[in-house]
PDB file of C-alpha atoms in Angstrom:
ATOM      1  CA  MET A   1      -9.323 -28.985  13.304  1.00  0.00           C
ATOM      2  CA  ARG A   2     -12.036 -27.785  10.944  1.00  0.00           C
ATOM      3  CA  LYS A   3     -14.827 -25.774  12.490  1.00  0.00           C
ATOM      4  CA  PRO A   4     -18.359 -27.182  11.998  1.00  0.00           C
ATOM      5  CA  HIS A   5     -19.432 -24.509   9.522  1.00  0.00           C
ATOM      6  CA  GLU A   6     -16.359 -24.881   7.298  1.00  0.00           C
ATOM      7  CA  GLN A   7     -16.531 -27.059   4.209  1.00  0.00           C
ATOM      8  CA  PRO A   8     -13.493 -28.854   2.722  1.00  0.00           C
ATOM      9  CA  GLY A   9     -11.718 -26.540   0.282  1.00  0.00           C
ATOM     10  CA  GLN A  10     -13.854 -23.573   1.293  1.00  0.00           C
ATOM     11  CA  ALA A  11     -11.946 -20.272   1.383  1.00  0.00           C
ATOM     12  CA  MET A  12     -11.914 -18.630   4.760  1.00  0.00           C
ATOM     13  CA  PRO A  13     -13.745 -15.292   4.842  1.00  0.00           C
ATOM     14  CA  GLY A  14     -11.637 -12.158   4.931  1.00  0.00           C
ATOM     15  CA  PRO A  15     -12.090  -9.122   7.158  1.00  0.00           C
ATOM     16  CA  LEU A  16     -15.574  -7.676   7.404  1.00  0.00           C
ATOM     17  CA  PRO A  17     -16.201  -4.972   4.776  1.00  0.00           C
ATOM     18  CA  LEU A  18     -16.483  -1.359   5.774  1.00  0.00           C
ATOM     19  CA  PRO A  19     -20.130  -0.457   6.501  1.00  0.00           C
ATOM     20  CA  GLY A  20     -21.624   1.510   3.637  1.00  0.00           C
ATOM     21  CA  TRP A  21     -22.535   4.533   5.728  1.00  0.00           C
ATOM     22  CA  ILE A  22     -18.851   5.072   6.570  1.00  0.00           C
ATOM     23  CA  ALA A  23     -17.623   5.068   2.987  1.00  0.00           C
ATOM     24  CA  ARG A  24     -20.527   7.121   1.652  1.00  0.00           C
ATOM     25  CA  ALA A  25     -19.439  10.361   0.008  1.00  0.00           C
ATOM     26  CA  ALA A  26     -21.793  13.181   0.901  1.00  0.00           C
ATOM     27  CA  ALA A  27     -22.016  16.916   1.313  1.00  0.00           C
ATOM     28  CA  GLU A  28     -21.611  17.122   5.062  1.00  0.00           C
ATOM     29  CA  PRO A  29     -20.194  19.422   7.719  1.00  0.00           C
ATOM     30  CA  LEU A  30     -16.772  18.914   9.253  1.00  0.00           C
ATOM     31  CA  ASP A  31     -17.996  17.219  12.429  1.00  0.00           C
ATOM     32  CA  ALA A  32     -19.990  14.608  10.472  1.00  0.00           C
ATOM     33  CA  ALA A  33     -17.045  13.887   8.180  1.00  0.00           C
ATOM     34  CA  ALA A  34     -14.779  13.552  11.233  1.00  0.00           C
ATOM     35  CA  PHE A  35     -17.194  11.029  12.753  1.00  0.00           C
ATOM     36  CA  ARG A  36     -17.119   8.938   9.576  1.00  0.00           C
ATOM     37  CA  SER A  37     -13.319   9.007   9.300  1.00  0.00           C
ATOM     38  CA  GLY A  38     -12.977   8.064  12.957  1.00  0.00           C
ATOM     39  CA  ALA A  39     -15.274   5.085  12.442  1.00  0.00           C
ATOM     40  CA  ALA A  40     -13.264   4.108   9.375  1.00  0.00           C
ATOM     41  CA  LEU A  41      -9.998   4.131  11.325  1.00  0.00           C
ATOM     42  CA  ALA A  42     -11.529   2.088  14.145  1.00  0.00           C
ATOM     43  CA  HIS A  43     -12.657  -0.505  11.599  1.00  0.00           C
ATOM     44  CA  LEU A  44      -9.213  -0.534   9.979  1.00  0.00           C
ATOM     45  CA  ALA A  45      -7.587  -1.251  13.325  1.00  0.00           C
ATOM     46  CA  LEU A  46      -9.659  -4.445  13.478  1.00  0.00           C
ATOM     47  CA  VAL A  47      -8.644  -5.330   9.915  1.00  0.00           C
ATOM     48  CA  ALA A  48      -4.962  -4.881  10.740  1.00  0.00           C
ATOM     49  CA  ALA A  49      -5.359  -7.280  13.660  1.00  0.00           C
ATOM     50  CA  ALA A  50      -6.982  -9.952  11.447  1.00  0.00           C
ATOM     51  CA  ASP A  51      -5.244 -12.616   9.370  1.00  0.00           C
ATOM     52  CA  VAL A  52      -4.081 -10.206   6.674  1.00  0.00           C
ATOM     53  CA  PRO A  53      -0.543 -10.257   5.206  1.00  0.00           C
ATOM     54  CA  LEU A  54       0.206  -6.716   6.351  1.00  0.00           C
ATOM     55  CA  PRO A  55       3.522  -6.125   4.489  1.00  0.00           C
ATOM     56  CA  LEU A  56       1.873  -7.223   1.240  1.00  0.00           C
ATOM     57  CA  TRP A  57      -1.206  -5.112   2.001  1.00  0.00           C
ATOM     58  CA  ARG A  58       0.905  -2.022   2.606  1.00  0.00           C
ATOM     59  CA  ASP A  59       2.965  -2.655  -0.540  1.00  0.00           C
ATOM     60  CA  ARG A  60      -0.126  -3.021  -2.726  1.00  0.00           C
ATOM     61  CA  LEU A  61      -1.591   0.143  -1.206  1.00  0.00           C
ATOM     62  CA  ALA A  62       1.737   1.862  -1.913  1.00  0.00           C
ATOM     63  CA  LEU A  63       1.294   1.053  -5.599  1.00  0.00           C
ATOM     64  CA  ALA A  64      -2.156   2.678  -5.592  1.00  0.00           C
ATOM     65  CA  ALA A  65      -0.838   5.728  -3.743  1.00  0.00           C
ATOM     66  CA  ALA A  66       2.068   6.043  -6.169  1.00  0.00           C
ATOM     67  CA  GLU A  67      -0.338   5.956  -9.088  1.00  0.00           C
ATOM     68  CA  THR A  68      -2.269   8.833  -7.505  1.00  0.00           C
ATOM     69  CA  CYS A  69       0.900  10.829  -6.880  1.00  0.00           C
ATOM     70  CA  ALA A  70       2.228  10.182 -10.384  1.00  0.00           C
ATOM     71  CA  ALA A  71      -1.019  11.563 -11.827  1.00  0.00           C
ATOM     72  CA  MET A  72      -0.689  14.645  -9.603  1.00  0.00           C
ATOM     73  CA  ALA A  73       2.793  15.158 -11.057  1.00  0.00           C
ATOM     74  CA  GLY A  74       1.368  15.030 -14.579  1.00  0.00           C
ATOM     75  CA  ARG A  75       2.565  11.497 -15.291  1.00  0.00           C
ATOM     76  CA  ARG A  76       0.370   9.100 -17.257  1.00  0.00           C
ATOM     77  CA  GLU A  77       1.921   5.864 -16.032  1.00  0.00           C
ATOM     78  CA  GLY A  78      -0.597   3.425 -14.587  1.00  0.00           C
ATOM     79  CA  ALA A  79       0.048   0.555 -12.210  1.00  0.00           C
ATOM     80  CA  ARG A  80       1.629  -1.706 -14.833  1.00  0.00           C
ATOM     81  CA  ALA A  81       4.061   0.936 -16.041  1.00  0.00           C
ATOM     82  CA  LEU A  82       4.958   1.847 -12.470  1.00  0.00           C
ATOM     83  CA  ARG A  83       5.690  -1.793 -11.655  1.00  0.00           C
ATOM     84  CA  ASP A  84       7.878  -2.107 -14.730  1.00  0.00           C
ATOM     85  CA  ALA A  85       9.793   1.059 -13.877  1.00  0.00           C
ATOM     86  CA  LEU A  86      10.562  -0.202 -10.391  1.00  0.00           C
ATOM     87  CA  HIS A  87      11.081  -3.916 -10.855  1.00  0.00           C
ATOM     88  CA  LEU A  88      12.722  -4.033 -14.288  1.00  0.00           C
ATOM     89  CA  THR A  89      15.330  -1.357 -13.562  1.00  0.00           C
ATOM     90  CA  ARG A  90      18.738  -2.659 -12.560  1.00  0.00           C
ATOM     91  CA  ALA A  91      19.955  -1.932  -9.065  1.00  0.00           C
ATOM     92  CA  GLY A  92      21.584   1.492  -8.968  1.00  0.00           C
ATOM     93  CA  ASP A  93      19.908   2.694 -12.167  1.00  0.00           C
ATOM     94  CA  ASP A  94      17.363   5.504 -12.270  1.00  0.00           C
ATOM     95  CA  PRO A  95      13.797   4.126 -12.639  1.00  0.00           C
ATOM     96  CA  GLY A  96      12.564   7.462 -14.022  1.00  0.00           C
ATOM     97  CA  PRO A  97      10.240  10.049 -12.466  1.00  0.00           C
ATOM     98  CA  ALA A  98       7.235   7.757 -11.984  1.00  0.00           C
ATOM     99  CA  GLY A  99       9.397   4.859 -10.872  1.00  0.00           C
ATOM    100  CA  ARG A 100      11.010   7.069  -8.254  1.00  0.00           C
ATOM    101  CA  ILE A 101       7.575   7.875  -6.830  1.00  0.00           C
ATOM    102  CA  LEU A 102       6.733   4.172  -6.478  1.00  0.00           C
ATOM    103  CA  ARG A 103      10.174   3.478  -5.001  1.00  0.00           C
ATOM    104  CA  GLN A 104       9.569   6.187  -2.401  1.00  0.00           C
ATOM    105  CA  TRP A 105       6.212   4.765  -1.431  1.00  0.00           C
ATOM    106  CA  SER A 106       7.401   1.140  -1.360  1.00  0.00           C
ATOM    107  CA  ARG A 107      10.355   2.009   0.844  1.00  0.00           C
ATOM    108  CA  ALA A 108       8.244   4.225   3.090  1.00  0.00           C
ATOM    109  CA  VAL A 109       5.806   1.418   3.929  1.00  0.00           C
ATOM    110  CA  ALA A 110       8.478  -1.269   4.288  1.00  0.00           C
ATOM    111  CA  ARG A 111      10.210   0.262   7.322  1.00  0.00           C
ATOM    112  CA  PRO A 112       8.814   1.254  10.726  1.00  0.00           C
ATOM    113  CA  ILE A 113       8.001   4.962  10.931  1.00  0.00           C
ATOM    114  CA  SER A 114      11.029   6.940  12.093  1.00  0.00           C
ATOM    115  CA  VAL A 115      12.866  10.123  11.251  1.00  0.00           C
ATOM    116  CA  ALA A 116      15.872   8.156  10.039  1.00  0.00           C
ATOM    117  CA  GLY A 117      13.819   5.775   7.908  1.00  0.00           C
ATOM    118  CA  LEU A 118      11.769   8.505   6.252  1.00  0.00           C
ATOM    119  CA  GLY A 119      14.920  10.568   5.818  1.00  0.00           C
ATOM    120  CA  ARG A 120      16.341   7.827   3.593  1.00  0.00           C
ATOM    121  CA  VAL A 121      13.123   7.842   1.550  1.00  0.00           C
ATOM    122  CA  LEU A 122      12.491  11.600   1.353  1.00  0.00           C
ATOM    123  CA  GLU A 123      15.937  12.860   0.503  1.00  0.00           C
ATOM    124  CA  GLU A 124      14.619  16.303  -0.400  1.00  0.00           C
ATOM    125  CA  ILE A 125      13.447  16.961   3.179  1.00  0.00           C
ATOM    126  CA  THR A 126      15.851  17.381   6.079  1.00  0.00           C
ATOM    127  CA  PRO A 127      15.607  15.054   9.097  1.00  0.00           C
ATOM    128  CA  GLU A 128      14.879  18.081  11.290  1.00  0.00           C
ATOM    129  CA  LEU A 129      11.825  18.946   9.223  1.00  0.00           C
ATOM    130  CA  ILE A 130      10.684  15.324   9.096  1.00  0.00           C
ATOM    131  CA  GLY A 131      10.808  15.190  12.892  1.00  0.00           C
ATOM    132  CA  HIS A 132       8.825  18.425  13.049  1.00  0.00           C
ATOM    133  CA  TYR A 133       6.162  17.088  10.684  1.00  0.00           C
ATOM    134  CA  LEU A 134       5.849  13.794  12.566  1.00  0.00           C
ATOM    135  CA  ASP A 135       5.117  15.766  15.734  1.00  0.00           C
ATOM    136  CA  ALA A 136       2.167  17.588  14.143  1.00  0.00           C
ATOM    137  CA  ALA A 137      -0.585  18.548  16.594  1.00  0.00           C
ATOM    138  CA  GLY A 138      -4.346  18.195  16.209  1.00  0.00           C
ATOM    139  CA  PRO A 139      -7.400  16.742  17.932  1.00  0.00           C
ATOM    140  CA  THR A 140      -7.649  13.644  15.690  1.00  0.00           C
ATOM    141  CA  PRO A 141      -5.216  11.619  13.546  1.00  0.00           C
ATOM    142  CA  VAL A 142      -6.840  13.023  10.406  1.00  0.00           C
ATOM    143  CA  ASP A 143      -6.485  16.596  11.636  1.00  0.00           C
ATOM    144  CA  ARG A 144      -2.795  15.948  12.296  1.00  0.00           C
ATOM    145  CA  ALA A 145      -2.373  14.480   8.814  1.00  0.00           C
ATOM    146  CA  ALA A 146      -4.038  17.570   7.299  1.00  0.00           C
ATOM    147  CA  ALA A 147      -1.670  19.788   9.297  1.00  0.00           C
ATOM    148  CA  VAL A 148       1.277  17.868   7.822  1.00  0.00           C
ATOM    149  CA  ILE A 149       0.047  18.369   4.262  1.00  0.00           C
ATOM    150  CA  GLU A 150      -0.426  22.064   4.859  1.00  0.00           C
ATOM    151  CA  ALA A 151       2.994  22.484   6.475  1.00  0.00           C
ATOM    152  CA  VAL A 152       4.950  20.477   3.894  1.00  0.00           C
ATOM    153  CA  LEU A 153       3.351  22.216   0.923  1.00  0.00           C
ATOM    154  CA  ALA A 154       3.895  25.610   2.529  1.00  0.00           C
ATOM    155  CA  ASP A 155       7.615  24.794   2.679  1.00  0.00           C
ATOM    156  CA  ALA A 156       7.810  22.990  -0.686  1.00  0.00           C
ATOM    157  CA  PRO A 157       4.729  23.622  -2.896  1.00  0.00           C
ATOM    158  CA  ARG A 158       5.581  20.892  -5.416  1.00  0.00           C
ATOM    159  CA  ALA A 159       6.370  18.129  -2.908  1.00  0.00           C
ATOM    160  CA  GLU A 160       2.960  16.459  -3.101  1.00  0.00           C
ATOM    161  CA  ALA A 161       4.266  12.894  -2.824  1.00  0.00           C
ATOM    162  CA  ALA A 162       6.418  13.734   0.195  1.00  0.00           C
ATOM    163  CA  ALA A 163       3.512  15.544   1.844  1.00  0.00           C
ATOM    164  CA  LEU A 164       1.226  12.542   1.393  1.00  0.00           C
ATOM    165  CA  ILE A 165       3.818  10.007   2.573  1.00  0.00           C
ATOM    166  CA  LEU A 166       4.354  12.017   5.752  1.00  0.00           C
ATOM    167  CA  ALA A 167       0.628  12.595   6.222  1.00  0.00           C
ATOM    168  CA  ASP A 168      -0.157   8.891   5.936  1.00  0.00           C
ATOM    169  CA  ALA A 169       2.696   8.089   8.327  1.00  0.00           C
ATOM    170  CA  VAL A 170       1.256  10.478  10.923  1.00  0.00           C
ATOM    171  CA  LEU A 171      -2.236   9.127  10.276  1.00  0.00           C
ATOM    172  CA  ALA A 172      -1.079   5.508  10.683  1.00  0.00           C
ATOM    173  CA  ARG A 173       0.512   6.280  14.025  1.00  0.00           C
ATOM    174  CA  GLY A 174      -2.790   7.756  15.125  1.00  0.00           C
ATOM    175  CA  TRP A 175      -4.685   4.492  14.579  1.00  0.00           C
ATOM    176  CA  GLY A 176      -2.020   2.322  16.165  1.00  0.00           C
ATOM    177  CA  GLN A 177       0.291   1.297  13.324  1.00  0.00           C
ATOM    178  CA  ASP A 178       4.090   1.374  13.427  1.00  0.00           C
ATOM    179  CA  HIS A 179       4.387   1.404   9.609  1.00  0.00           C
ATOM    180  CA  ALA A 180       2.964   3.963   7.212  1.00  0.00           C
ATOM    181  CA  VAL A 181      -0.255   2.749   5.571  1.00  0.00           C
ATOM    182  CA  PRO A 182      -1.303   4.552   2.357  1.00  0.00           C
ATOM    183  CA  LEU A 183      -4.858   5.594   3.031  1.00  0.00           C
ATOM    184  CA  LEU A 184      -5.552   9.297   2.755  1.00  0.00           C
ATOM    185  CA  SER A 185      -3.415   9.250  -0.409  1.00  0.00           C
ATOM    186  CA  LEU A 186      -5.762   6.811  -2.127  1.00  0.00           C
ATOM    187  CA  ALA A 187      -8.651   9.255  -2.391  1.00  0.00           C
ATOM    188  CA  ILE A 188      -7.320  12.793  -1.975  1.00  0.00           C
ATOM    189  CA  ARG A 189      -7.803  14.963  -5.058  1.00  0.00           C
ATOM    190  CA  PRO A 190      -5.138  17.258  -6.498  1.00  0.00           C
ATOM    191  CA  ARG A 191      -7.259  20.347  -5.910  1.00  0.00           C
ATOM    192  CA  ASP A 192      -7.749  19.316  -2.266  1.00  0.00           C
ATOM    193  CA  LEU A 193      -4.032  19.804  -1.640  1.00  0.00           C
ATOM    194  CA  ARG A 194      -4.390  23.523  -2.354  1.00  0.00           C
ATOM    195  CA  LEU A 195      -6.986  23.950   0.372  1.00  0.00           C
ATOM    196  CA  ARG A 196      -6.109  25.281   3.816  1.00  0.00           C
ATOM    197  CA  GLY A 197      -7.548  25.212   7.320  1.00  0.00           C
ATOM    198  CA  ASP A 198     -10.960  23.643   7.843  1.00  0.00           C
ATOM    199  CA  ASP A 199     -11.472  23.143   4.099  1.00  0.00           C
ATOM    200  CA  LEU A 200      -8.385  20.921   3.931  1.00  0.00           C
ATOM    201  CA  ARG A 201      -9.387  19.088   7.115  1.00  0.00           C
ATOM    202  CA  LEU A 202     -12.825  18.352   5.659  1.00  0.00           C
ATOM    203  CA  ALA A 203     -11.267  17.042   2.421  1.00  0.00           C
ATOM    204  CA  CYS A 204      -8.914  14.811   4.419  1.00  0.00           C
ATOM    205  CA  HIS A 205     -11.686  13.360   6.580  1.00  0.00           C
ATOM    206  CA  ARG A 206     -13.654  12.494   3.438  1.00  0.00           C
ATOM    207  CA  ALA A 207     -10.579  11.029   1.738  1.00  0.00           C
ATOM    208  CA  VAL A 208      -9.795   8.832   4.738  1.00  0.00           C
ATOM    209  CA  ALA A 209     -13.304   7.359   4.782  1.00  0.00           C
ATOM    210  CA  SER A 210     -13.123   6.659   1.047  1.00  0.00           C
ATOM    211  CA  GLY A 211      -9.558   5.347   1.187  1.00  0.00           C
ATOM    212  CA  ALA A 212     -10.458   3.072   4.085  1.00  0.00           C
ATOM    213  CA  ALA A 213     -13.141   1.401   1.966  1.00  0.00           C
ATOM    214  CA  GLN A 214     -10.530   0.612  -0.681  1.00  0.00           C
ATOM    215  CA  ALA A 215      -8.033  -0.599   1.908  1.00  0.00           C
ATOM    216  CA  VAL A 216     -10.544  -2.895   3.638  1.00  0.00           C
ATOM    217  CA  SER A 217     -11.673  -4.399   0.328  1.00  0.00           C
ATOM    218  CA  LEU A 218      -8.065  -5.047  -0.648  1.00  0.00           C
ATOM    219  CA  ALA A 219      -7.346  -6.609   2.750  1.00  0.00           C
ATOM    220  CA  GLY A 220     -10.157  -9.099   2.187  1.00  0.00           C
ATOM    221  CA  ASP A 221      -8.887  -9.995  -1.288  1.00  0.00           C
ATOM    222  CA  LEU A 222      -5.322 -10.473  -0.060  1.00  0.00           C
ATOM    223  CA  SER A 223      -6.395 -12.472   2.989  1.00  0.00           C
ATOM    224  CA  ARG A 224      -8.146 -14.988   0.747  1.00  0.00           C
ATOM    225  CA  ALA A 225      -5.288 -15.033  -1.774  1.00  0.00           C
ATOM    226  CA  ALA A 226      -2.752 -15.596   1.015  1.00  0.00           C
ATOM    227  CA  ALA A 227      -4.814 -18.518   2.308  1.00  0.00           C
ATOM    228  CA  ARG A 228      -4.744 -20.105  -1.161  1.00  0.00           C
ATOM    229  CA  LEU A 229      -0.973 -19.640  -1.402  1.00  0.00           C
ATOM    230  CA  ARG A 230      -0.365 -21.148   2.022  1.00  0.00           C
ATOM    231  CA  ALA A 231      -2.644 -24.068   1.197  1.00  0.00           C
ATOM    232  CA  VAL A 232      -0.583 -25.113  -1.838  1.00  0.00           C
ATOM    233  CA  THR A 233       2.803 -24.592  -0.187  1.00  0.00           C
ATOM    234  CA  PRO A 234       3.065 -28.235   1.001  1.00  0.00           C
ATOM    235  CA  LYS A 235       2.766 -29.323  -2.636  1.00  0.00           C
ATOM    236  CA  LEU A 236       5.908 -27.438  -3.639  1.00  0.00           C
ATOM    237  CA  ARG A 237       9.042 -29.541  -3.946  1.00  0.00           C
ATOM    238  CA  ALA A 238      11.538 -26.909  -5.060  1.00  0.00           C
ATOM    239  CA  GLY A 239      14.287 -26.066  -2.613  1.00  0.00           C
ATOM    240  CA  GLY A 240      13.703 -22.571  -1.263  1.00  0.00           C
ATOM    241  CA  ALA A 241       9.966 -22.693  -2.017  1.00  0.00           C
ATOM    242  CA  GLY A 242       9.098 -21.710   1.543  1.00  0.00           C
ATOM    243  CA  ARG A 243      11.323 -18.629   1.353  1.00  0.00           C
ATOM    244  CA  ALA A 244       9.744 -17.723  -1.983  1.00  0.00           C
ATOM    245  CA  VAL A 245       6.241 -17.978  -0.497  1.00  0.00           C
ATOM    246  CA  ASP A 246       7.291 -15.692   2.354  1.00  0.00           C
ATOM    247  CA  LEU A 247       8.509 -13.125  -0.179  1.00  0.00           C
ATOM    248  CA  PHE A 248       5.278 -13.259  -2.144  1.00  0.00           C
ATOM    249  CA  LEU A 249       3.407 -12.669   1.104  1.00  0.00           C
ATOM    250  CA  SER A 250       5.381  -9.466   1.681  1.00  0.00           C
ATOM    251  CA  ARG A 251       5.841  -7.925  -1.787  1.00  0.00           C
ATOM    252  CA  GLU A 252       3.114  -6.982  -4.208  1.00  0.00           C
ATOM    253  CA  ALA A 253       5.136  -7.963  -7.292  1.00  0.00           C
ATOM    254  CA  LEU A 254       8.360  -9.873  -7.912  1.00  0.00           C
ATOM    255  CA  THR A 255      10.422 -11.000 -10.867  1.00  0.00           C
ATOM    256  CA  PRO A 256      11.702 -14.578 -10.775  1.00  0.00           C
ATOM    257  CA  GLY A 257      15.157 -13.013 -10.522  1.00  0.00           C
ATOM    258  CA  ALA A 258      14.224 -11.572  -7.121  1.00  0.00           C
ATOM    259  CA  LEU A 259      14.258 -15.168  -5.817  1.00  0.00           C
ATOM    260  CA  ASP A 260      18.050 -15.016  -5.874  1.00  0.00           C
ATOM    261  CA  PHE A 261      18.437 -17.974  -3.500  1.00  0.00           C
ATOM    262  CA  MET A 262      17.238 -20.201  -6.355  1.00  0.00           C
ATOM    263  CA  SER A 263      18.582 -20.767  -9.837  1.00  0.00           C
ATOM    264  CA  ASP A 264      16.911 -18.690 -12.543  1.00  0.00           C
ATOM    265  CA  ARG A 265      15.328 -21.779 -14.089  1.00  0.00           C
ATOM    266  CA  ALA A 266      14.042 -23.058 -10.755  1.00  0.00           C
ATOM    267  CA  ALA A 267      12.578 -19.663  -9.872  1.00  0.00           C
ATOM    268  CA  ARG A 268      10.726 -19.419 -13.180  1.00  0.00           C
ATOM    269  CA  ARG A 269       9.380 -22.946 -12.845  1.00  0.00           C
ATOM    270  CA  LEU A 270       8.203 -22.248  -9.301  1.00  0.00           C
ATOM    271  CA  CYS A 271       6.378 -19.084 -10.356  1.00  0.00           C
ATOM    272  CA  ASP A 272       4.684 -20.847 -13.264  1.00  0.00           C
ATOM    273  CA  ARG A 273       3.757 -23.744 -10.987  1.00  0.00           C
ATOM    274  CA  LEU A 274       2.128 -21.363  -8.496  1.00  0.00           C
ATOM    275  CA  VAL A 275       0.177 -19.714 -11.327  1.00  0.00           C
ATOM    276  CA  ALA A 276      -1.011 -23.138 -12.503  1.00  0.00           C
ATOM    277  CA  LEU A 277      -2.146 -23.925  -8.959  1.00  0.00           C
ATOM    278  CA  GLY A 278      -4.146 -20.687  -8.814  1.00  0.00           C
ATOM    279  CA  ALA A 279      -1.979 -19.283  -6.010  1.00  0.00           C
ATOM    280  CA  LEU A 280      -0.213 -16.521  -7.967  1.00  0.00           C
ATOM    281  CA  ARG A 281      -1.028 -14.248 -10.887  1.00  0.00           C
ATOM    282  CA  GLU A 282       1.257 -13.258 -13.728  1.00  0.00           C
ATOM    283  CA  LEU A 283       0.804  -9.500 -13.718  1.00  0.00           C
ATOM    284  CA  THR A 284       2.090  -8.347 -17.133  1.00  0.00           C
ATOM    285  CA  GLY A 285       0.520 -10.598 -19.759  1.00  0.00           C
ATOM    286  CA  ARG A 286       3.912 -10.795 -21.440  1.00  0.00           C
ATOM    287  CA  GLU A 287       5.981 -13.794 -22.475  1.00  0.00           C
ATOM    288  CA  THR A 288       9.185 -12.187 -21.202  1.00  0.00           C
ATOM    289  CA  PHE A 289      10.125  -9.825 -18.367  1.00  0.00           C
ATOM    290  CA  ARG A 290       7.293 -11.203 -16.310  1.00  0.00           C
ATOM    291  CA  LEU A 291       6.158 -10.119 -12.852  1.00  0.00           C
ATOM    292  CA  TYR A 292       4.259 -12.271 -10.388  1.00  0.00           C
ATOM    293  CA  GLY A 293       2.158 -11.539  -7.323  1.00  0.00           C
ATOM    294  CA  LEU A 294      -0.944 -12.493  -5.362  1.00  0.00           C
TER     295      LEU A 294
END
């Protein structure tokens, strides 16, 4: 039943945006930055409880985090190139250095946080060390995440991506999530990772507040896009269309070939139909080797 204030065809509002004072970057002492990051995490907990497609949200954030980590590693690949490296590489083939970073992030956010799950993602770190990092101590989730970065990079100075994946996993646990949520990784700067002690903690608190603003904005966009996709689903006649919609609500990009429960022709027609209905976007701008997502 439609609520009185809703108009026919009107998109439902997404999660409330992060208040400006939380996201504001400023020269501030550690305690003030910690207050802002704590407020940001409290707001994010409300966002995660709203009508947001969380697997899709995490996967899209993973792409942004991978882009940050690729730049830290001296790679110039942007989001489009990273998507191509991951999605257009055959199963079992090497997607290349940047593609491996995105694959790590995508797999890290897809599974619940555990030593075994992260061990399959971070093959360069032993399960014993992963368990040690996940048990990091500190007064706040952000302080624990900073401790993880410091500890990982002390053991392996060039393992920036692994350090950030583990830090965001520890951070996510601290604000009540059972999956890693790329957040700190969205806004941390390469030079911040060389800081130690209170300087690193301050940088992490600031990065969390800034990353939260990006994550909340994305959650709103995806909430509205998911509503549009669900609204057109009854119009779809293709067999397997419901399964395809579920996949698009959990993955940030897919090739038609990923809909392997449909024929190739049917999958392509479904994707093009959803684009025509305004429920999907074609992400590459190409005529061939296309990728689709919300």
